[in-house]
Amino acid sequence: YEVGSNQGGVRGYGRADLAGGRRLVGRVEGRFVLPSRVGLGDLGLATFADAGRVWAGDVPFGTTTPVVTSVGVGLLAAFPSGSRRLWRLDVAYPVTRLPGTGVQVVLSN
């Protein structure tokens, strides 16, 4: 597992080459719905904080990391209004400085 993997890793550490046999990640998020005047879609904002670490385990060249943290904001959008599909644009800032870390922008749905 990588500490910054797009599949469940800590946001903001996508370029950090820190892999190990076990990973633990915790997330906290607050979402806020923005009022819609047109009715074409729904918009919202999210603030989040992630924390996690990786243990070397039995992986060759595995790494045990300290707890790394990140904070960020996201723009949420659903089209048409009431849609079950949510588009999300996140901007994450790594609080713990490690080689290969930096501001990460992720578009997902």
mmCIF file of N, CA, C and O in Angstrom:
data_model
loop_
_atom_site.group_PDB
_atom_site.id
_atom_site.type_symbol
_atom_site.label_atom_id
_atom_site.label_comp_id
_atom_site.label_asym_id
_atom_site.label_seq_id
_atom_site.Cartn_x
_atom_site.Cartn_y
_atom_site.Cartn_z
ATOM 1 N N TYR A 1 0.832 -1.179 0.000
ATOM 2 C CA TYR A 1 0.000 0.000 0.000
ATOM 3 C C TYR A 1 0.875 1.240 0.000
ATOM 4 O O TYR A 1 1.912 1.268 0.637
ATOM 5 N N GLU A 2 0.419 2.273 -0.676
ATOM 6 C CA GLU A 2 1.129 3.548 -0.669
ATOM 7 C C GLU A 2 0.377 4.523 0.225
ATOM 8 O O GLU A 2 -0.846 4.526 0.255
ATOM 9 N N VAL A 3 1.121 5.369 0.929
ATOM 10 C CA VAL A 3 0.496 6.326 1.848
ATOM 11 C C VAL A 3 -0.389 7.313 1.092
ATOM 12 O O VAL A 3 -1.416 7.738 1.594
ATOM 13 N N GLY A 4 -0.055 7.658 -0.144
ATOM 14 C CA GLY A 4 -0.826 8.639 -0.888
ATOM 15 C C GLY A 4 -1.577 8.077 -2.062
ATOM 16 O O GLY A 4 -1.935 8.796 -2.980
ATOM 17 N N SER A 5 -1.867 6.803 -2.072
ATOM 18 C CA SER A 5 -2.554 6.162 -3.184
ATOM 19 C C SER A 5 -3.907 6.808 -3.461
ATOM 20 O O SER A 5 -4.602 7.234 -2.537
ATOM 21 N N ASN A 6 -4.298 6.884 -4.736
ATOM 22 C CA ASN A 6 -5.605 7.413 -5.098
ATOM 23 C C ASN A 6 -6.724 6.509 -4.601
ATOM 24 O O ASN A 6 -7.869 6.934 -4.511
ATOM 25 N N GLN A 7 -6.431 5.269 -4.300
ATOM 26 C CA GLN A 7 -7.417 4.321 -3.805
ATOM 27 C C GLN A 7 -7.338 4.227 -2.279
ATOM 28 O O GLN A 7 -6.826 3.264 -1.728
ATOM 29 N N GLY A 8 -7.795 5.259 -1.588
ATOM 30 C CA GLY A 8 -7.885 5.208 -0.133
ATOM 31 C C GLY A 8 -6.706 5.763 0.635
ATOM 32 O O GLY A 8 -6.650 5.617 1.848
ATOM 33 N N GLY A 9 -5.772 6.413 -0.026
ATOM 34 C CA GLY A 9 -4.623 6.980 0.674
ATOM 35 C C GLY A 9 -4.899 8.377 1.204
ATOM 36 O O GLY A 9 -5.991 8.917 1.062
ATOM 37 N N VAL A 10 -3.902 8.964 1.833
ATOM 38 C CA VAL A 10 -4.008 10.322 2.363
ATOM 39 C C VAL A 10 -3.848 11.299 1.204
ATOM 40 O O VAL A 10 -2.847 11.276 0.482
ATOM 41 N N ARG A 11 -4.851 12.157 1.011
ATOM 42 C CA ARG A 11 -4.792 13.134 -0.078
ATOM 43 C C ARG A 11 -3.650 14.118 0.159
ATOM 44 O O ARG A 11 -3.398 14.520 1.290
ATOM 45 N N GLY A 12 -2.918 14.485 -0.904
ATOM 46 C CA GLY A 12 -1.784 15.386 -0.800
ATOM 47 C C GLY A 12 -0.446 14.676 -0.860
ATOM 48 O O GLY A 12 0.595 15.304 -0.961
ATOM 49 N N TYR A 13 -0.464 13.347 -0.815
ATOM 50 C CA TYR A 13 0.774 12.564 -0.829
ATOM 51 C C TYR A 13 0.840 11.652 -2.053
ATOM 52 O O TYR A 13 1.487 10.617 -2.033
ATOM 53 N N GLY A 14 0.189 12.032 -3.138
ATOM 54 C CA GLY A 14 0.119 11.215 -4.339
ATOM 55 C C GLY A 14 1.458 10.931 -4.995
ATOM 56 O O GLY A 14 1.633 9.904 -5.636
ATOM 57 N N ARG A 15 2.428 11.808 -4.839
ATOM 58 C CA ARG A 15 3.742 11.615 -5.471
ATOM 59 C C ARG A 15 4.806 11.102 -4.505
ATOM 60 O O ARG A 15 5.958 10.951 -4.876
ATOM 61 N N ALA A 16 4.423 10.851 -3.270
ATOM 62 C CA ALA A 16 5.387 10.350 -2.285
ATOM 63 C C ALA A 16 5.552 8.845 -2.476
ATOM 64 O O ALA A 16 4.584 8.102 -2.492
ATOM 65 N N ASP A 17 6.769 8.389 -2.676
ATOM 66 C CA ASP A 17 7.052 6.966 -2.861
ATOM 67 C C ASP A 17 7.264 6.296 -1.511
ATOM 68 O O ASP A 17 8.382 5.951 -1.144
ATOM 69 N N LEU A 18 6.183 6.129 -0.766
ATOM 70 C CA LEU A 18 6.252 5.535 0.560
ATOM 71 C C LEU A 18 5.273 4.376 0.600
ATOM 72 O O LEU A 18 4.067 4.561 0.774
ATOM 73 N N ALA A 19 5.781 3.170 0.395
ATOM 74 C CA ALA A 19 4.928 1.991 0.343
ATOM 75 C C ALA A 19 5.282 1.035 1.462
ATOM 76 O O ALA A 19 6.411 1.003 1.942
ATOM 77 N N GLY A 20 4.297 0.251 1.863
ATOM 78 C CA GLY A 20 4.506 -0.735 2.913
ATOM 79 C C GLY A 20 3.461 -1.824 2.843
ATOM 80 O O GLY A 20 2.633 -1.858 1.930
ATOM 81 N N GLY A 21 3.466 -2.708 3.820
ATOM 82 C CA GLY A 21 2.563 -3.841 3.835
ATOM 83 C C GLY A 21 1.208 -3.552 4.460
ATOM 84 O O GLY A 21 0.244 -4.261 4.204
ATOM 85 N N ARG A 22 1.120 -2.517 5.287
ATOM 86 C CA ARG A 22 -0.134 -2.173 5.949
ATOM 87 C C ARG A 22 -0.307 -0.660 5.968
ATOM 88 O O ARG A 22 0.653 0.076 6.147
ATOM 89 N N ARG A 23 -1.584 -0.226 5.815
ATOM 90 C CA ARG A 23 -1.885 1.208 5.807
ATOM 91 C C ARG A 23 -3.130 1.461 6.646
ATOM 92 O O ARG A 23 -4.079 0.684 6.624
ATOM 93 N N LEU A 24 -3.113 2.561 7.404
ATOM 94 C CA LEU A 24 -4.272 2.992 8.182
ATOM 95 C C LEU A 24 -4.514 4.461 7.875
ATOM 96 O O LEU A 24 -3.596 5.281 7.996
ATOM 97 N N VAL A 25 -5.740 4.800 7.451
ATOM 98 C CA VAL A 25 -6.086 6.181 7.094
ATOM 99 C C VAL A 25 -7.402 6.543 7.768
ATOM 100 O O VAL A 25 -8.358 5.756 7.747
ATOM 101 N N GLY A 26 -7.448 7.744 8.368
ATOM 102 C CA GLY A 26 -8.674 8.282 8.940
ATOM 103 C C GLY A 26 -9.032 9.584 8.252
ATOM 104 O O GLY A 26 -8.150 10.346 7.853
ATOM 105 N N ARG A 27 -10.328 9.819 8.075
ATOM 106 C CA ARG A 27 -10.795 11.025 7.382
ATOM 107 C C ARG A 27 -11.904 11.696 8.186
ATOM 108 O O ARG A 27 -12.745 11.016 8.770
ATOM 109 N N VAL A 28 -11.908 13.026 8.146
ATOM 110 C CA VAL A 28 -12.992 13.824 8.713
ATOM 111 C C VAL A 28 -13.396 14.810 7.632
ATOM 112 O O VAL A 28 -12.540 15.415 6.983
ATOM 113 N N GLU A 29 -14.720 14.961 7.428
ATOM 114 C CA GLU A 29 -15.188 15.840 6.364
ATOM 115 C C GLU A 29 -16.467 16.541 6.783
ATOM 116 O O GLU A 29 -17.325 15.940 7.431
ATOM 117 N N GLY A 30 -16.570 17.799 6.402
ATOM 118 C CA GLY A 30 -17.803 18.561 6.595
ATOM 119 C C GLY A 30 -18.292 19.035 5.242
ATOM 120 O O GLY A 30 -17.502 19.533 4.437
ATOM 121 N N ARG A 31 -19.581 18.870 4.968
ATOM 122 C CA ARG A 31 -20.159 19.284 3.683
ATOM 123 C C ARG A 31 -21.202 20.362 3.898
ATOM 124 O O ARG A 31 -21.965 20.323 4.867
ATOM 125 N N PHE A 32 -21.242 21.313 2.971
ATOM 126 C CA PHE A 32 -22.157 22.433 3.036
ATOM 127 C C PHE A 32 -22.831 22.591 1.680
ATOM 128 O O PHE A 32 -22.150 22.694 0.658
ATOM 129 N N VAL A 33 -24.161 22.596 1.654
ATOM 130 C CA VAL A 33 -24.924 22.753 0.408
ATOM 131 C C VAL A 33 -25.077 24.237 0.113
ATOM 132 O O VAL A 33 -25.431 25.025 0.990
ATOM 133 N N LEU A 34 -24.800 24.610 -1.136
ATOM 134 C CA LEU A 34 -24.980 25.997 -1.562
ATOM 135 C C LEU A 34 -26.385 26.143 -2.147
ATOM 136 O O LEU A 34 -26.838 25.264 -2.886
ATOM 137 N N PRO A 35 -27.076 27.236 -1.849
ATOM 138 C CA PRO A 35 -28.432 27.409 -2.386
ATOM 139 C C PRO A 35 -28.412 27.537 -3.901
ATOM 140 O O PRO A 35 -27.535 28.186 -4.472
ATOM 141 N N SER A 36 -29.384 26.894 -4.549
ATOM 142 C CA SER A 36 -29.474 26.921 -6.007
ATOM 143 C C SER A 36 -30.603 27.849 -6.422
ATOM 144 O O SER A 36 -31.715 27.744 -5.934
ATOM 145 N N ARG A 37 -30.309 28.736 -7.358
ATOM 146 C CA ARG A 37 -31.316 29.669 -7.846
ATOM 147 C C ARG A 37 -31.869 29.241 -9.204
ATOM 148 O O ARG A 37 -32.958 29.620 -9.574
ATOM 149 N N VAL A 38 -31.121 28.460 -9.942
ATOM 150 C CA VAL A 38 -31.523 28.096 -11.300
ATOM 151 C C VAL A 38 -32.210 26.732 -11.336
ATOM 152 O O VAL A 38 -33.123 26.508 -12.108
ATOM 153 N N GLY A 39 -31.764 25.795 -10.512
ATOM 154 C CA GLY A 39 -32.368 24.477 -10.482
ATOM 155 C C GLY A 39 -31.794 23.486 -11.479
ATOM 156 O O GLY A 39 -32.329 22.403 -11.645
ATOM 157 N N LEU A 40 -30.711 23.850 -12.165
ATOM 158 C CA LEU A 40 -30.096 22.938 -13.123
ATOM 159 C C LEU A 40 -29.260 21.858 -12.448
ATOM 160 O O LEU A 40 -29.067 20.782 -12.998
ATOM 161 N N GLY A 41 -28.740 22.171 -11.274
ATOM 162 C CA GLY A 41 -27.890 21.225 -10.561
ATOM 163 C C GLY A 41 -27.740 21.642 -9.114
ATOM 164 O O GLY A 41 -28.297 22.653 -8.677
ATOM 165 N N ASP A 42 -27.009 20.835 -8.373
ATOM 166 C CA ASP A 42 -26.747 21.112 -6.968
ATOM 167 C C ASP A 42 -25.256 21.350 -6.782
ATOM 168 O O ASP A 42 -24.437 20.642 -7.371
ATOM 169 N N LEU A 43 -24.904 22.351 -5.961
ATOM 170 C CA LEU A 43 -23.513 22.658 -5.664
ATOM 171 C C LEU A 43 -23.296 22.619 -4.155
ATOM 172 O O LEU A 43 -24.204 22.907 -3.378
ATOM 173 N N GLY A 44 -22.078 22.286 -3.780
ATOM 174 C CA GLY A 44 -21.728 22.261 -2.375
ATOM 175 C C GLY A 44 -20.235 22.446 -2.178
ATOM 176 O O GLY A 44 -19.450 22.388 -3.140
ATOM 177 N N LEU A 45 -19.849 22.681 -0.954
ATOM 178 C CA LEU A 45 -18.446 22.803 -0.572
ATOM 179 C C LEU A 45 -18.147 21.761 0.497
ATOM 180 O O LEU A 45 -19.028 21.392 1.279
ATOM 181 N N ALA A 46 -16.916 21.296 0.527
ATOM 182 C CA ALA A 46 -16.479 20.347 1.546
ATOM 183 C C ALA A 46 -15.142 20.803 2.101
ATOM 184 O O ALA A 46 -14.303 21.334 1.364
ATOM 185 N N THR A 47 -14.956 20.627 3.376
ATOM 186 C CA THR A 47 -13.647 20.793 4.007
ATOM 187 C C THR A 47 -13.285 19.436 4.597
ATOM 188 O O THR A 47 -14.167 18.699 5.061
ATOM 189 N N PHE A 48 -12.011 19.095 4.541
ATOM 190 C CA PHE A 48 -11.630 17.777 5.026
ATOM 191 C C PHE A 48 -10.243 17.784 5.634
ATOM 192 O O PHE A 48 -9.438 18.687 5.401
ATOM 193 N N ALA A 49 -9.985 16.758 6.425
ATOM 194 C CA ALA A 49 -8.666 16.498 7.002
ATOM 195 C C ALA A 49 -8.450 14.991 6.965
ATOM 196 O O ALA A 49 -9.352 14.216 7.262
ATOM 197 N N ASP A 50 -7.264 14.581 6.545
ATOM 198 C CA ASP A 50 -6.882 13.170 6.481
ATOM 199 C C ASP A 50 -5.648 12.952 7.350
ATOM 200 O O ASP A 50 -4.807 13.848 7.485
ATOM 201 N N ALA A 51 -5.530 11.777 7.911
ATOM 202 C CA ALA A 51 -4.329 11.376 8.645
ATOM 203 C C ALA A 51 -4.123 9.892 8.408
ATOM 204 O O ALA A 51 -5.085 9.127 8.318
ATOM 205 N N GLY A 52 -2.870 9.493 8.271
ATOM 206 C CA GLY A 52 -2.605 8.079 8.052
ATOM 207 C C GLY A 52 -1.132 7.761 8.141
ATOM 208 O O GLY A 52 -0.286 8.647 8.241
ATOM 209 N N ARG A 53 -0.855 6.468 8.116
ATOM 210 C CA ARG A 53 0.532 6.018 8.110
ATOM 211 C C ARG A 53 0.613 4.652 7.458
ATOM 212 O O ARG A 53 -0.390 3.982 7.269
ATOM 213 N N VAL A 54 1.841 4.280 7.122
ATOM 214 C CA VAL A 54 2.128 2.988 6.490
ATOM 215 C C VAL A 54 3.172 2.278 7.342
ATOM 216 O O VAL A 54 4.093 2.900 7.858
ATOM 217 N N TRP A 55 3.000 0.957 7.501
ATOM 218 C CA TRP A 55 3.983 0.118 8.175
ATOM 219 C C TRP A 55 4.646 -0.773 7.133
ATOM 220 O O TRP A 55 3.984 -1.271 6.215
ATOM 221 N N ALA A 56 5.959 -0.998 7.281
ATOM 222 C CA ALA A 56 6.724 -1.771 6.302
ATOM 223 C C ALA A 56 6.169 -3.176 6.125
ATOM 224 O O ALA A 56 6.052 -3.677 5.007
ATOM 225 N N GLY A 57 5.814 -3.839 7.208
ATOM 226 C CA GLY A 57 5.292 -5.196 7.108
ATOM 227 C C GLY A 57 6.317 -6.131 6.493
ATOM 228 O O GLY A 57 7.517 -6.003 6.710
ATOM 229 N N ASP A 58 5.855 -7.056 5.680
ATOM 230 C CA ASP A 58 6.749 -8.029 5.050
ATOM 231 C C ASP A 58 7.002 -7.719 3.574
ATOM 232 O O ASP A 58 7.376 -8.588 2.798
ATOM 233 N N VAL A 59 6.809 -6.465 3.174
ATOM 234 C CA VAL A 59 7.007 -6.050 1.786
ATOM 235 C C VAL A 59 8.477 -5.714 1.553
ATOM 236 O O VAL A 59 9.072 -4.979 2.340
ATOM 237 N N PRO A 60 9.082 -6.246 0.470
ATOM 238 C CA PRO A 60 10.469 -5.869 0.172
ATOM 239 C C PRO A 60 10.572 -4.355 -0.031
ATOM 240 O O PRO A 60 9.751 -3.758 -0.714
ATOM 241 N N PHE A 61 11.560 -3.749 0.569
ATOM 242 C CA PHE A 61 11.794 -2.301 0.504
ATOM 243 C C PHE A 61 10.642 -1.497 1.091
ATOM 244 O O PHE A 61 10.455 -0.337 0.760
ATOM 245 N N GLY A 62 9.844 -2.103 1.964
ATOM 246 C CA GLY A 62 8.740 -1.404 2.616
ATOM 247 C C GLY A 62 9.250 -0.337 3.565
ATOM 248 O O GLY A 62 10.369 -0.391 4.067
ATOM 249 N N THR A 63 8.413 0.641 3.833
ATOM 250 C CA THR A 63 8.766 1.780 4.665
ATOM 251 C C THR A 63 7.741 1.927 5.790
ATOM 252 O O THR A 63 6.553 1.754 5.561
ATOM 253 N N THR A 64 8.207 2.251 6.978
ATOM 254 C CA THR A 64 7.319 2.645 8.060
ATOM 255 C C THR A 64 7.396 4.160 8.161
ATOM 256 O O THR A 64 8.470 4.726 8.323
ATOM 257 N N THR A 65 6.248 4.819 8.032
ATOM 258 C CA THR A 65 6.215 6.281 8.017
ATOM 259 C C THR A 65 5.683 6.811 9.344
ATOM 260 O O THR A 65 4.995 6.094 10.071
ATOM 261 N N PRO A 66 5.958 8.076 9.626
ATOM 262 C CA PRO A 66 5.257 8.716 10.745
ATOM 263 C C PRO A 66 3.806 8.968 10.318
ATOM 264 O O PRO A 66 3.458 8.781 9.157
ATOM 265 N N VAL A 67 2.986 9.408 11.238
ATOM 266 C CA VAL A 67 1.621 9.792 10.877
ATOM 267 C C VAL A 67 1.711 11.043 10.015
ATOM 268 O O VAL A 67 2.337 12.028 10.410
ATOM 269 N N VAL A 68 1.126 10.991 8.826
ATOM 270 C CA VAL A 68 1.115 12.142 7.923
ATOM 271 C C VAL A 68 -0.305 12.692 7.868
ATOM 272 O O VAL A 68 -1.276 11.941 7.963
ATOM 273 N N THR A 69 -0.424 14.003 7.732
ATOM 274 C CA THR A 69 -1.733 14.643 7.723
ATOM 275 C C THR A 69 -1.863 15.598 6.551
ATOM 276 O O THR A 69 -0.858 16.083 6.013
ATOM 277 N N SER A 70 -3.101 15.852 6.163
ATOM 278 C CA SER A 70 -3.377 16.832 5.119
ATOM 279 C C SER A 70 -4.720 17.478 5.399
ATOM 280 O O SER A 70 -5.564 16.923 6.109
ATOM 281 N N VAL A 71 -4.903 18.667 4.850
ATOM 282 C CA VAL A 71 -6.168 19.396 4.946
ATOM 283 C C VAL A 71 -6.522 19.885 3.549
ATOM 284 O O VAL A 71 -5.653 20.002 2.682
ATOM 285 N N GLY A 72 -7.808 20.170 3.337
ATOM 286 C CA GLY A 72 -8.182 20.646 2.017
ATOM 287 C C GLY A 72 -9.632 21.055 1.915
ATOM 288 O O GLY A 72 -10.400 20.985 2.880
ATOM 289 N N VAL A 73 -9.974 21.484 0.709
ATOM 290 C CA VAL A 73 -11.337 21.890 0.380
ATOM 291 C C VAL A 73 -11.746 21.201 -0.913
ATOM 292 O O VAL A 73 -10.909 20.817 -1.728
ATOM 293 N N GLY A 74 -13.048 21.059 -1.079
ATOM 294 C CA GLY A 74 -13.569 20.443 -2.291
ATOM 295 C C GLY A 74 -14.802 21.169 -2.784
ATOM 296 O O GLY A 74 -15.565 21.734 -1.987
ATOM 297 N N LEU A 75 -14.986 21.162 -4.091
ATOM 298 C CA LEU A 75 -16.187 21.690 -4.722
ATOM 299 C C LEU A 75 -16.993 20.488 -5.190
ATOM 300 O O LEU A 75 -16.465 19.622 -5.914
ATOM 301 N N LEU A 76 -18.246 20.406 -4.783
ATOM 302 C CA LEU A 76 -19.110 19.280 -5.105
ATOM 303 C C LEU A 76 -20.193 19.740 -6.069
ATOM 304 O O LEU A 76 -20.755 20.827 -5.902
ATOM 305 N N ALA A 77 -20.509 18.921 -7.060
ATOM 306 C CA ALA A 77 -21.535 19.285 -8.031
ATOM 307 C C ALA A 77 -22.295 18.039 -8.480
ATOM 308 O O ALA A 77 -21.702 16.975 -8.680
ATOM 309 N N ALA A 78 -23.604 18.190 -8.634
ATOM 310 C CA ALA A 78 -24.463 17.122 -9.144
ATOM 311 C C ALA A 78 -25.360 17.720 -10.224
ATOM 312 O O ALA A 78 -26.012 18.738 -9.994
ATOM 313 N N PHE A 79 -25.373 17.089 -11.401
ATOM 314 C CA PHE A 79 -26.208 17.551 -12.518
ATOM 315 C C PHE A 79 -26.931 16.356 -13.107
ATOM 316 O O PHE A 79 -26.291 15.325 -13.353
ATOM 317 N N PRO A 80 -28.215 16.418 -13.314
ATOM 318 C CA PRO A 80 -29.158 17.482 -12.971
ATOM 319 C C PRO A 80 -29.413 17.520 -11.472
ATOM 320 O O PRO A 80 -28.937 16.671 -10.739
ATOM 321 N N SER A 81 -30.210 18.468 -11.046
ATOM 322 C CA SER A 81 -30.502 18.629 -9.630
ATOM 323 C C SER A 81 -31.098 17.336 -9.061
ATOM 324 O O SER A 81 -31.974 16.734 -9.660
ATOM 325 N N GLY A 82 -30.568 16.896 -7.908
ATOM 326 C CA GLY A 82 -31.021 15.658 -7.291
ATOM 327 C C GLY A 82 -30.356 14.404 -7.829
ATOM 328 O O GLY A 82 -30.695 13.295 -7.434
ATOM 329 N N SER A 83 -29.393 14.557 -8.723
ATOM 330 C CA SER A 83 -28.713 13.410 -9.325
ATOM 331 C C SER A 83 -27.965 12.599 -8.268
ATOM 332 O O SER A 83 -27.491 13.135 -7.269
ATOM 333 N N ARG A 84 -27.823 11.295 -8.509
ATOM 334 C CA ARG A 84 -27.060 10.438 -7.612
ATOM 335 C C ARG A 84 -25.565 10.491 -7.911
ATOM 336 O O ARG A 84 -24.755 10.055 -7.111
ATOM 337 N N ARG A 85 -25.190 10.974 -9.086
ATOM 338 C CA ARG A 85 -23.777 11.074 -9.463
ATOM 339 C C ARG A 85 -23.217 12.398 -8.987
ATOM 340 O O ARG A 85 -23.694 13.465 -9.348
ATOM 341 N N LEU A 86 -22.153 12.332 -8.191
ATOM 342 C CA LEU A 86 -21.526 13.522 -7.606
ATOM 343 C C LEU A 86 -20.155 13.731 -8.240
ATOM 344 O O LEU A 86 -19.317 12.834 -8.226
ATOM 345 N N TRP A 87 -19.945 14.889 -8.810
ATOM 346 C CA TRP A 87 -18.618 15.282 -9.298
ATOM 347 C C TRP A 87 -17.939 16.052 -8.183
ATOM 348 O O TRP A 87 -18.572 16.829 -7.471
ATOM 349 N N ARG A 88 -16.626 15.849 -8.058
ATOM 350 C CA ARG A 88 -15.902 16.435 -6.936
ATOM 351 C C ARG A 88 -14.532 16.914 -7.398
ATOM 352 O O ARG A 88 -13.799 16.173 -8.043
ATOM 353 N N LEU A 89 -14.189 18.156 -7.040
ATOM 354 C CA LEU A 89 -12.868 18.713 -7.310
ATOM 355 C C LEU A 89 -12.245 19.047 -5.963
ATOM 356 O O LEU A 89 -12.697 19.954 -5.262
ATOM 357 N N ASP A 90 -11.215 18.270 -5.568
ATOM 358 C CA ASP A 90 -10.558 18.442 -4.275
ATOM 359 C C ASP A 90 -9.187 19.077 -4.447
ATOM 360 O O ASP A 90 -8.457 18.754 -5.385
ATOM 361 N N VAL A 91 -8.844 19.962 -3.529
ATOM 362 C CA VAL A 91 -7.502 20.533 -3.436
ATOM 363 C C VAL A 91 -6.998 20.203 -2.032
ATOM 364 O O VAL A 91 -7.573 20.648 -1.041
ATOM 365 N N ALA A 92 -5.945 19.379 -1.966
ATOM 366 C CA ALA A 92 -5.411 18.915 -0.682
ATOM 367 C C ALA A 92 -4.002 19.471 -0.468
ATOM 368 O O ALA A 92 -3.188 19.490 -1.392
ATOM 369 N N TYR A 93 -3.731 19.886 0.753
ATOM 370 C CA TYR A 93 -2.425 20.421 1.130
ATOM 371 C C TYR A 93 -1.818 19.523 2.203
ATOM 372 O O TYR A 93 -2.411 19.340 3.270
ATOM 373 N N PRO A 94 -0.636 18.931 1.939
ATOM 374 C CA PRO A 94 -0.005 18.073 2.946
ATOM 375 C C PRO A 94 0.588 18.905 4.083
ATOM 376 O O PRO A 94 1.360 19.827 3.851
ATOM 377 N N VAL A 95 0.209 18.583 5.306
ATOM 378 C CA VAL A 95 0.723 19.298 6.479
ATOM 379 C C VAL A 95 2.097 18.749 6.852
ATOM 380 O O VAL A 95 3.004 19.503 7.195
ATOM 381 N N THR A 96 2.266 17.446 6.785
ATOM 382 C CA THR A 96 3.547 16.802 7.074
ATOM 383 C C THR A 96 4.399 16.835 5.810
ATOM 384 O O THR A 96 4.010 16.289 4.787
ATOM 385 N N ARG A 97 5.549 17.487 5.859
ATOM 386 C CA ARG A 97 6.395 17.626 4.670
ATOM 387 C C ARG A 97 7.300 16.403 4.507
ATOM 388 O O ARG A 97 8.085 16.079 5.391
ATOM 389 N N LEU A 98 7.142 15.727 3.385
ATOM 390 C CA LEU A 98 7.982 14.592 3.016
ATOM 391 C C LEU A 98 8.405 14.760 1.571
ATOM 392 O O LEU A 98 7.752 15.480 0.810
ATOM 393 N N PRO A 99 9.491 14.097 1.142
ATOM 394 C CA PRO A 99 9.903 14.191 -0.260
ATOM 395 C C PRO A 99 8.787 13.733 -1.200
ATOM 396 O O PRO A 99 8.145 12.714 -0.961
ATOM 397 N N GLY A 100 8.533 14.506 -2.221
ATOM 398 C CA GLY A 100 7.522 14.159 -3.212
ATOM 399 C C GLY A 100 6.124 14.621 -2.871
ATOM 400 O O GLY A 100 5.182 14.297 -3.573
ATOM 401 N N THR A 101 5.961 15.397 -1.801
ATOM 402 C CA THR A 101 4.634 15.884 -1.438
ATOM 403 C C THR A 101 4.415 17.276 -1.973
ATOM 404 O O THR A 101 5.367 17.997 -2.268
ATOM 405 N N GLY A 102 3.168 17.656 -2.094
ATOM 406 C CA GLY A 102 2.829 18.990 -2.562
ATOM 407 C C GLY A 102 1.324 19.098 -2.696
ATOM 408 O O GLY A 102 0.593 18.143 -2.461
ATOM 409 N N VAL A 103 0.856 20.262 -3.089
ATOM 410 C CA VAL A 103 -0.561 20.459 -3.275
ATOM 411 C C VAL A 103 -1.048 19.491 -4.352
ATOM 412 O O VAL A 103 -0.427 19.351 -5.400
ATOM 413 N N GLN A 104 -2.158 18.814 -4.070
ATOM 414 C CA GLN A 104 -2.689 17.825 -4.999
ATOM 415 C C GLN A 104 -4.116 18.219 -5.371
ATOM 416 O O GLN A 104 -4.936 18.506 -4.507
ATOM 417 N N VAL A 105 -4.403 18.231 -6.671
ATOM 418 C CA VAL A 105 -5.733 18.533 -7.178
ATOM 419 C C VAL A 105 -6.282 17.261 -7.805
ATOM 420 O O VAL A 105 -5.619 16.659 -8.662
ATOM 421 N N VAL A 106 -7.477 16.841 -7.367
ATOM 422 C CA VAL A 106 -8.067 15.595 -7.841
ATOM 423 C C VAL A 106 -9.508 15.838 -8.284
ATOM 424 O O VAL A 106 -10.298 16.407 -7.529
ATOM 425 N N LEU A 107 -9.838 15.403 -9.500
ATOM 426 C CA LEU A 107 -11.194 15.451 -10.019
ATOM 427 C C LEU A 107 -11.724 14.030 -10.001
ATOM 428 O O LEU A 107 -11.084 13.113 -10.536
ATOM 429 N N SER A 108 -12.885 13.819 -9.394
ATOM 430 C CA SER A 108 -13.455 12.468 -9.328
ATOM 431 C C SER A 108 -14.974 12.535 -9.428
ATOM 432 O O SER A 108 -15.579 13.591 -9.302
ATOM 433 N N ASN A 109 -15.564 11.381 -9.678
ATOM 434 C CA ASN A 109 -17.031 11.276 -9.640
ATOM 435 C C ASN A 109 -17.428 9.919 -9.117
ATOM 436 O O ASN A 109 -16.641 9.023 -8.987
#
